[in-house]
Short mmCIF file of C-alpha atoms in Angstrom, two decimals:
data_model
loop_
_atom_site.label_atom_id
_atom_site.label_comp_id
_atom_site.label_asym_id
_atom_site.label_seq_id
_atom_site.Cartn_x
_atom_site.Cartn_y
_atom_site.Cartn_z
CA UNK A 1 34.94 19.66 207.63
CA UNK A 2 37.50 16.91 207.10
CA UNK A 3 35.98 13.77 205.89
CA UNK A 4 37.02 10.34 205.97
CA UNK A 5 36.90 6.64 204.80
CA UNK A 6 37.55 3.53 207.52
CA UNK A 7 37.65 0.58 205.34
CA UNK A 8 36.57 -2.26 208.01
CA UNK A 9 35.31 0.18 209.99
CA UNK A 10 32.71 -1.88 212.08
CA UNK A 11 35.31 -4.17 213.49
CA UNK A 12 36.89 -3.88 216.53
CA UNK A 13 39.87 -1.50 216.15
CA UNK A 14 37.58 0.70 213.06
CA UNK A 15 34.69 1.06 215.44
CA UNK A 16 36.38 2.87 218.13
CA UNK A 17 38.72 4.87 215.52
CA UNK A 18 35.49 6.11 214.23
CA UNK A 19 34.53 7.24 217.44
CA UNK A 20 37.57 9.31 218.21
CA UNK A 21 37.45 10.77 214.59
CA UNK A 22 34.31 12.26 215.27
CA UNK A 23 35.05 13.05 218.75
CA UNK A 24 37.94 15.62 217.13
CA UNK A 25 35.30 16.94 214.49
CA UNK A 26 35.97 14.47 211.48
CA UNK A 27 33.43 12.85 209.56
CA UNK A 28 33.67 9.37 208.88
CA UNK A 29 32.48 7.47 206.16
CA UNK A 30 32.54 3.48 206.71
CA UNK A 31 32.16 0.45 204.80
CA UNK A 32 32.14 -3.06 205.92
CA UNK A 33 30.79 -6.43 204.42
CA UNK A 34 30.74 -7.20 208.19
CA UNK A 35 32.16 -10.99 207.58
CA UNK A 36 33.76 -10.38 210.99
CA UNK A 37 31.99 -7.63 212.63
CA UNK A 38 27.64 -6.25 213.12
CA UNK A 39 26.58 -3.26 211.70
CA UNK A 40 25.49 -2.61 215.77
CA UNK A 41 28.84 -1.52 216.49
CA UNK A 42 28.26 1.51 214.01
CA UNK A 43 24.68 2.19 215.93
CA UNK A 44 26.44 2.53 218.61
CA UNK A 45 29.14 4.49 217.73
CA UNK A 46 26.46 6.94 217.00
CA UNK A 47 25.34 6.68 220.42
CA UNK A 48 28.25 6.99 222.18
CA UNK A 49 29.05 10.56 220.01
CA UNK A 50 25.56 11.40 219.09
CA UNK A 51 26.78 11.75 215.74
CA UNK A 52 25.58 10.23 212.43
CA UNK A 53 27.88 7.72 210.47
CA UNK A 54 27.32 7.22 206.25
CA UNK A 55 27.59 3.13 206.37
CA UNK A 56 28.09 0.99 203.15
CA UNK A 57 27.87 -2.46 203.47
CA UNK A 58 30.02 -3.75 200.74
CA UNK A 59 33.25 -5.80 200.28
CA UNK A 60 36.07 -3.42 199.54
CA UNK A 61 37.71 -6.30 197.34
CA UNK A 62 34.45 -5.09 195.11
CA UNK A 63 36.15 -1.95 193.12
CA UNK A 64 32.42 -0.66 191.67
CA UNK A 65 31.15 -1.00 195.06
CA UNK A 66 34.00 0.87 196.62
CA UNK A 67 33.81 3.68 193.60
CA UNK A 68 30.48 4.34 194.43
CA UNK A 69 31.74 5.55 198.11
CA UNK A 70 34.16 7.80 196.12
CA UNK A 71 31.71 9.14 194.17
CA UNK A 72 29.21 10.01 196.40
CA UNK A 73 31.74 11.85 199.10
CA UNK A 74 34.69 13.97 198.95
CA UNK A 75 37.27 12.38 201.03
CA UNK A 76 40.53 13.76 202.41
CA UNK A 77 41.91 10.18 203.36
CA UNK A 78 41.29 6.41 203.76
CA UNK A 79 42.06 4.66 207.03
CA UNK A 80 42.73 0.94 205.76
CA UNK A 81 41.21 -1.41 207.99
CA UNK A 82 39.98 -4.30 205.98
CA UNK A 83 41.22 -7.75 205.72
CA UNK A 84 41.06 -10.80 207.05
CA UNK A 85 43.40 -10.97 210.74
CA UNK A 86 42.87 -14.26 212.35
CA UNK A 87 46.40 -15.71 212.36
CA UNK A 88 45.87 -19.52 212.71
CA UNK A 89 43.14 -19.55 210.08
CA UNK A 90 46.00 -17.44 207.54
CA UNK A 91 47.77 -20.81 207.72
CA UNK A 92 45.04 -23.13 206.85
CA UNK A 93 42.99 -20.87 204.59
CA UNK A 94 46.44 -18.61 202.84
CA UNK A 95 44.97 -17.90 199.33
CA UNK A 96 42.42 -16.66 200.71
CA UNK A 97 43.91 -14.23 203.05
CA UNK A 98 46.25 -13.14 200.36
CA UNK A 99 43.17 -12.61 197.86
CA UNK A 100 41.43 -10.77 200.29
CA UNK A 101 44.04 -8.58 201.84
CA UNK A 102 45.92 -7.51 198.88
CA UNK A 103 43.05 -6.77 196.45
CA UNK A 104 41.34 -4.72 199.09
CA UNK A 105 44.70 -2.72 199.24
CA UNK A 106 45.16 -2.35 195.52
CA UNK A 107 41.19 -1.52 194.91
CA UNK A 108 42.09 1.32 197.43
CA UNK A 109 44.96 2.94 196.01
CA UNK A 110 43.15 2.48 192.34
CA UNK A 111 40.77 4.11 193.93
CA UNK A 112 42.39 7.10 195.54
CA UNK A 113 44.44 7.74 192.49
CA UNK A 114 41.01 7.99 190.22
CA UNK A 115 39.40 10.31 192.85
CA UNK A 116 42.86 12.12 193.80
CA UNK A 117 42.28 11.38 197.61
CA UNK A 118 46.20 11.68 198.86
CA UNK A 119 46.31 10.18 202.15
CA UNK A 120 46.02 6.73 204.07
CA UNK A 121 46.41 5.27 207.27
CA UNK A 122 47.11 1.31 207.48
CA UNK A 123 46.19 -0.64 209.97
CA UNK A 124 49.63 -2.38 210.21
CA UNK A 125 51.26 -4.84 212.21
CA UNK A 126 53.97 -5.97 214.77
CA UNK A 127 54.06 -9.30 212.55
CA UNK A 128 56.07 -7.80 210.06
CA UNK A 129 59.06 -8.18 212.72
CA UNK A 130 59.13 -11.45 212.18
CA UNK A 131 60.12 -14.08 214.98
CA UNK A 132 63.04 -11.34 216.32
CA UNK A 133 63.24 -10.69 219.94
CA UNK A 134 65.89 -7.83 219.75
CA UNK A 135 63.55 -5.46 221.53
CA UNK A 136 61.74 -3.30 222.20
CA UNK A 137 61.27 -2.90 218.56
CA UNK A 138 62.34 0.34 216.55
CA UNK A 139 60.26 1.33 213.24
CA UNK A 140 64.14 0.48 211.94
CA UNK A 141 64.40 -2.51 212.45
CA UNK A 142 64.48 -5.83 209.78
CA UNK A 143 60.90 -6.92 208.65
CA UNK A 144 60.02 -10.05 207.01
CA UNK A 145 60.11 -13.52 208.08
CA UNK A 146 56.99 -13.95 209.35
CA UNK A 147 55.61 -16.56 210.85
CA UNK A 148 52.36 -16.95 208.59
CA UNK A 149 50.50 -15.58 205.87
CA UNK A 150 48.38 -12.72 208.12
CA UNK A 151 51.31 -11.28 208.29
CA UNK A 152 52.94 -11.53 204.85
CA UNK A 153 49.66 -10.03 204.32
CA UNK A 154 50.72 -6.99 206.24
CA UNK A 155 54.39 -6.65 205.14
CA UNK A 156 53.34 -6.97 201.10
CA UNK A 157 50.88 -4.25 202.09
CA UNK A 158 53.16 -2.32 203.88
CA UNK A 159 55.50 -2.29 200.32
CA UNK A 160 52.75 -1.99 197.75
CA UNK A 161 52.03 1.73 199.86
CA UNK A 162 55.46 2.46 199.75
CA UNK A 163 55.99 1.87 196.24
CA UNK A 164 52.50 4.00 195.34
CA UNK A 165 53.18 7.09 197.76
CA UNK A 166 56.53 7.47 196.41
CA UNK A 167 55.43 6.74 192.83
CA UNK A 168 53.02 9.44 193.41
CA UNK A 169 53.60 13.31 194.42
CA UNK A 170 51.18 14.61 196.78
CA UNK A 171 50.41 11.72 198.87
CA UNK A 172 51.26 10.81 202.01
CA UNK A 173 50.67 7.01 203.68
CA UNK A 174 51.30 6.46 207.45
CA UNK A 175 51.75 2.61 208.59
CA UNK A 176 50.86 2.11 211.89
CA UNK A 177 52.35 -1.34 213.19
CA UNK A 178 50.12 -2.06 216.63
CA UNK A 179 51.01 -4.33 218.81
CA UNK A 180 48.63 -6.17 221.08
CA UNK A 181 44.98 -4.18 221.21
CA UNK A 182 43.12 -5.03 223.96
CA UNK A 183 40.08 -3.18 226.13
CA UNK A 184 37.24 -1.59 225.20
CA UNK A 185 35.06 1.88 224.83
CA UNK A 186 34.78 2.41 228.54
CA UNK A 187 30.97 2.98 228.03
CA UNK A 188 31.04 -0.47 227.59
CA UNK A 189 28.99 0.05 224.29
CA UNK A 190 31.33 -0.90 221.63
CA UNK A 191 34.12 -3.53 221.78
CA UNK A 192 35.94 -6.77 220.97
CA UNK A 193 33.83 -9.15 219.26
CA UNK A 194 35.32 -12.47 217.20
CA UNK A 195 33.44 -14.91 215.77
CA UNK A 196 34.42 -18.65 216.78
CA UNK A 197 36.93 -19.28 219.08
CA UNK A 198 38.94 -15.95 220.18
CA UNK A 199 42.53 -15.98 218.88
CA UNK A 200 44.08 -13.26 221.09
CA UNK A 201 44.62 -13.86 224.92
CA UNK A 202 42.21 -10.45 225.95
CA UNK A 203 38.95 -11.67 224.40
CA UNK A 204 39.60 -15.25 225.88
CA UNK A 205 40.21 -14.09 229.75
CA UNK A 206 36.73 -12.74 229.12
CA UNK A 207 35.40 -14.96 227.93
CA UNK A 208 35.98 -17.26 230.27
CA UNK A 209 35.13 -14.53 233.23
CA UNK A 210 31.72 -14.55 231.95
CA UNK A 211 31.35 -18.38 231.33
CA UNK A 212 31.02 -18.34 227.58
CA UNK A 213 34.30 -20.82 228.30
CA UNK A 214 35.58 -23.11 230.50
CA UNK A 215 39.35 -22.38 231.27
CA UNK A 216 41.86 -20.43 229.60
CA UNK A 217 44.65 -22.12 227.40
CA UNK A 218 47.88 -20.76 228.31
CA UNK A 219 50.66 -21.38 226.00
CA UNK A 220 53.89 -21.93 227.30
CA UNK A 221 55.37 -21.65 231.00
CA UNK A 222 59.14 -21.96 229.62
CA UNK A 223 60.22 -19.51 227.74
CA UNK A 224 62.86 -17.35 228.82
CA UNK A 225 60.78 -14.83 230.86
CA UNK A 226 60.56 -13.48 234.49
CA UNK A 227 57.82 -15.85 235.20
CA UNK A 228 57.97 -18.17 232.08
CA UNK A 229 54.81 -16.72 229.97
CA UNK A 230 55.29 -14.90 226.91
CA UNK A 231 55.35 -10.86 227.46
CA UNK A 232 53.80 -8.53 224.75
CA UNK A 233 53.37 -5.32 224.49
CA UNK A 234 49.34 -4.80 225.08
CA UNK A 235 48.01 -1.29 224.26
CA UNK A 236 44.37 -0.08 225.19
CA UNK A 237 42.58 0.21 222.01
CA UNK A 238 41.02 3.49 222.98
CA UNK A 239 44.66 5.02 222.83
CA UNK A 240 45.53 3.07 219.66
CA UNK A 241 41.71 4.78 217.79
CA UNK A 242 43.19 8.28 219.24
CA UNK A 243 47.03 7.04 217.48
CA UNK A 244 45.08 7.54 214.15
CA UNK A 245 43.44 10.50 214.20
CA UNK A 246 47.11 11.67 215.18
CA UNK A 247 48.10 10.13 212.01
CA UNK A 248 45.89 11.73 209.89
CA UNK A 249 46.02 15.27 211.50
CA UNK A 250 49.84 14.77 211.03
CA UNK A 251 50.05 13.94 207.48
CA UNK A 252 52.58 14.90 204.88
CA UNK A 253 53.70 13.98 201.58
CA UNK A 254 55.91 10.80 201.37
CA UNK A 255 55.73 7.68 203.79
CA UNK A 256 55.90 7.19 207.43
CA UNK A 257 55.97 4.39 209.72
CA UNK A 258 55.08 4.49 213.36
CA UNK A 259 54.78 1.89 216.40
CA UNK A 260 51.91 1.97 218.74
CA UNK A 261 52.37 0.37 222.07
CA UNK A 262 52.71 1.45 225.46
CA UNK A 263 57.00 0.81 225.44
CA UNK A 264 56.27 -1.73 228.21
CA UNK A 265 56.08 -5.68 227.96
CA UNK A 266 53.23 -7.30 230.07
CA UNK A 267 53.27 -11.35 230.54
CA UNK A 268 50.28 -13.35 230.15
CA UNK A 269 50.61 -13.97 234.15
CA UNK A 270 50.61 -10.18 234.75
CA UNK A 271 47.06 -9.77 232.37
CA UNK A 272 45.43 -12.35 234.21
CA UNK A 273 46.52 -11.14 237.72
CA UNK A 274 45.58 -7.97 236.74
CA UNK A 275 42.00 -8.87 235.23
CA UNK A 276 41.57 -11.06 238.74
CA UNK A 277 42.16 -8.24 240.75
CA UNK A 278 40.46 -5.18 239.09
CA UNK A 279 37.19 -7.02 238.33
CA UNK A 280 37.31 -9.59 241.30
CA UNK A 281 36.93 -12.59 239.10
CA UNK A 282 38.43 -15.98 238.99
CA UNK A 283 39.91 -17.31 235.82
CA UNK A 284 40.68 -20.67 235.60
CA UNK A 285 43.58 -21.57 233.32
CA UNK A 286 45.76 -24.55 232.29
CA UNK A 287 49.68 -24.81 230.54
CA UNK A 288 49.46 -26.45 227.32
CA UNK A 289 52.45 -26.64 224.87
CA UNK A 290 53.75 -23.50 223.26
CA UNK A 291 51.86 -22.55 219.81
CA UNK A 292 54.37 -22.60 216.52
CA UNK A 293 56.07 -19.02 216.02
CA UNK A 294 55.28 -17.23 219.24
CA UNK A 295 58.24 -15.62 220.48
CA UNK A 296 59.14 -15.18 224.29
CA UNK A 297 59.20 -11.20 224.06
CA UNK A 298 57.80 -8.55 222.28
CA UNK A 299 57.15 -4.74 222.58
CA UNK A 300 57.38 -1.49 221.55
CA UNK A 301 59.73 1.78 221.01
CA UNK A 302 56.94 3.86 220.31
CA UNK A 303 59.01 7.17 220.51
CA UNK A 304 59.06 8.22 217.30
CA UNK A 305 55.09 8.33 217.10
CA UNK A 306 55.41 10.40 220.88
CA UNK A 307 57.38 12.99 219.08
CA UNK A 308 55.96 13.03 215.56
CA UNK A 309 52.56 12.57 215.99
CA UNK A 310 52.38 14.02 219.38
CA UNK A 311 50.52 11.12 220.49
CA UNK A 312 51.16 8.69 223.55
CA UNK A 313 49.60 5.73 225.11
CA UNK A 314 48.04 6.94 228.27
CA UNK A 315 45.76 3.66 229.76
CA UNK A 316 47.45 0.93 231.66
CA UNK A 317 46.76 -2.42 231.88
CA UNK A 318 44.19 -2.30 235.09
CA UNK A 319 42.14 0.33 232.32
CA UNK A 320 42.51 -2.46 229.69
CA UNK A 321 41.53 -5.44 231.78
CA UNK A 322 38.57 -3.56 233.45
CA UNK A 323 36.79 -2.04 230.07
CA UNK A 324 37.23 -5.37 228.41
CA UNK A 325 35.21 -6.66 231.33
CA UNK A 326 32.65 -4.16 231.61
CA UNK A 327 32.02 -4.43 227.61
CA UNK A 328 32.04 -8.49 227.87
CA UNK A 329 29.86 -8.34 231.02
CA UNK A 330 26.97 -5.87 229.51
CA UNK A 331 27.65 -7.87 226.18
CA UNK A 332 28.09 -11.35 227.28
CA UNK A 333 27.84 -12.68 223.63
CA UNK A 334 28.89 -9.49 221.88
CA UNK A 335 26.70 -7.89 219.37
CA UNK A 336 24.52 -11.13 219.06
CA UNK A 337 22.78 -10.13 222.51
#
């Protein structure tokens, strides 16, 4: 049976890709130093399958930590989850973030060329498009000029796999760019947990459904949109976890890079009208000034990963907004209940 590693594999985006892995008969292996995620989530990823998961608790930045997850299973890929996302703390905290995300990446490739594993799945980015807004966005099109280091994080990343896939025959490395993940398992078991203050605009609306906050921040009601909110491209993490066991069942030597998104822009407007209506809740909100580097417009041509990888997003955005309710609701303070 086909085994693999999910570096970060606790977190929010790792925990349900390790549930569709071993829902299509792959064993996972995952290690987490859960600085942003609870070794629950894996418990109940084992729950939810009635599978068993091998867990390390380690940093991957640690390379004899990491080697002794090499050593102790034969693995037939990595799926690269780890690093440091929060995009407002990348500015204030950016040595960090590029310490962290880049030595994790280089300990795994070390890694995987001692041990002769030959494929990998990162867990990429839209950031690497930069501020453009000539969309919907082609795996094509120019990269760079980000807005802040998260995302340098992702587009050095992006080039250090490039440079070691085609320095080295045999392997293959798939970057996935996502755009906006949002939802949860629909058991409600396993889902979107940040620590602090959420960054992304899902995990706040339910937040504040449930009370854990007063009102929701929204920022911006000028930009050049149909009703003046920012639109994004917001893809039901369930599909995205199924987008990389397409991935790795579609492997080949060389790199590949693929967009997953649904192809269709949402505003922040239509999320909370839709989150409203499916879970008949109110959620109080106010306009406050538009944050540095947000664009008006952003989503997805994910065609190439419909035809290649034979994978498409299937949940709409009543799915997303209802499963990130029922998780927050039978979770109201995540994995700390």
């Amino acid at each position: 049976m086909a085994k693999v590693l999910l570096t970060g594999g606790a977190g929010y985006i790792g925990s349900h890709t390790a549930v569709e892995f071993l829902e299509a008969g792959i064993d996972v292996v995952v290690v987490d130093n859960f600085s942003n995620s609870s070794p629950k989530a894996i418990k109940r990823v084992e729950q939810i399958t009635g599978k068993s998961v091998a867990l390390y608790e380690a940093d991957v930045c640690d390379k004899d930590a990491t080697r002794k997850i090499f050593d102790e299973h034969r693995l037939d890929a990595v799926v690269h989850f780890a690093g440091y996302k929060a995009v407002g703390e990348s500015v204030k905290k950016p040595v960090e973030y590029y310490r962290n995300n880049l030595d994790s990446a280089l300990v795994v490739c070390e890694l995987m060329r001692e041990y002769d594993v030959r494929g990998i799945v990162f867990s990429s980015s839209a950031t690497v498009y930069g501020v453009s807004e000539n969309v919907p966005f082609k795996e094509d099109a120019p990269t760079g000029g980000c807005t802040n280091p998260y995302g340098w994080t992702k587009y050095m990343i992006e080039q250090i796999l490039r440079d070691y896939a085609n320095a080295t025959p045999g392997v293959s490395a798939t970057l996935l760019r996502y755009f906006n993940p949002v939802g949860a398992h629909p058991s409600g078991e396993i889902g979107e947990d940040p620590y602090g203050e959420p960054n992304n605009l899902a995990p706040y609306v339910c937040q504040v459904a449930v009370g854990r906050l007063p009102l929701l921040r929204v920022f911006g009601n000028d930009y050049p949109t149909p009703d003046g909110t920012g639109v994004r491209d917001f893809i039901h993490v369930v599909d995205l976890a199924k987008g990389h066991v397409a991935a790795f069942q579609h492997m080949k030597e060389g790199v590949r890079t693929y967009n997953l998104g649904t192809g269709h822009g949402y505003s922040v407007f239509d999320m909370i009208n839709a989150f409203k209506r499916v879970n008949n809740v109110e959620i109080p909100y106010k306009i406050v000034d538009r944050r540095p580097g947000d664009v008006a417009t952003s989503y997805a041509d994910p065609s190439l990963a419909n035809s290649e990888l034979e994978w498409k997003a299937t949940l709409g955005l009543d799915d997303m907004c209802r499963d990130a309710y029922n998780w927050q609701r039978k979770n109201p303070n995540g994995y700390r209940d």
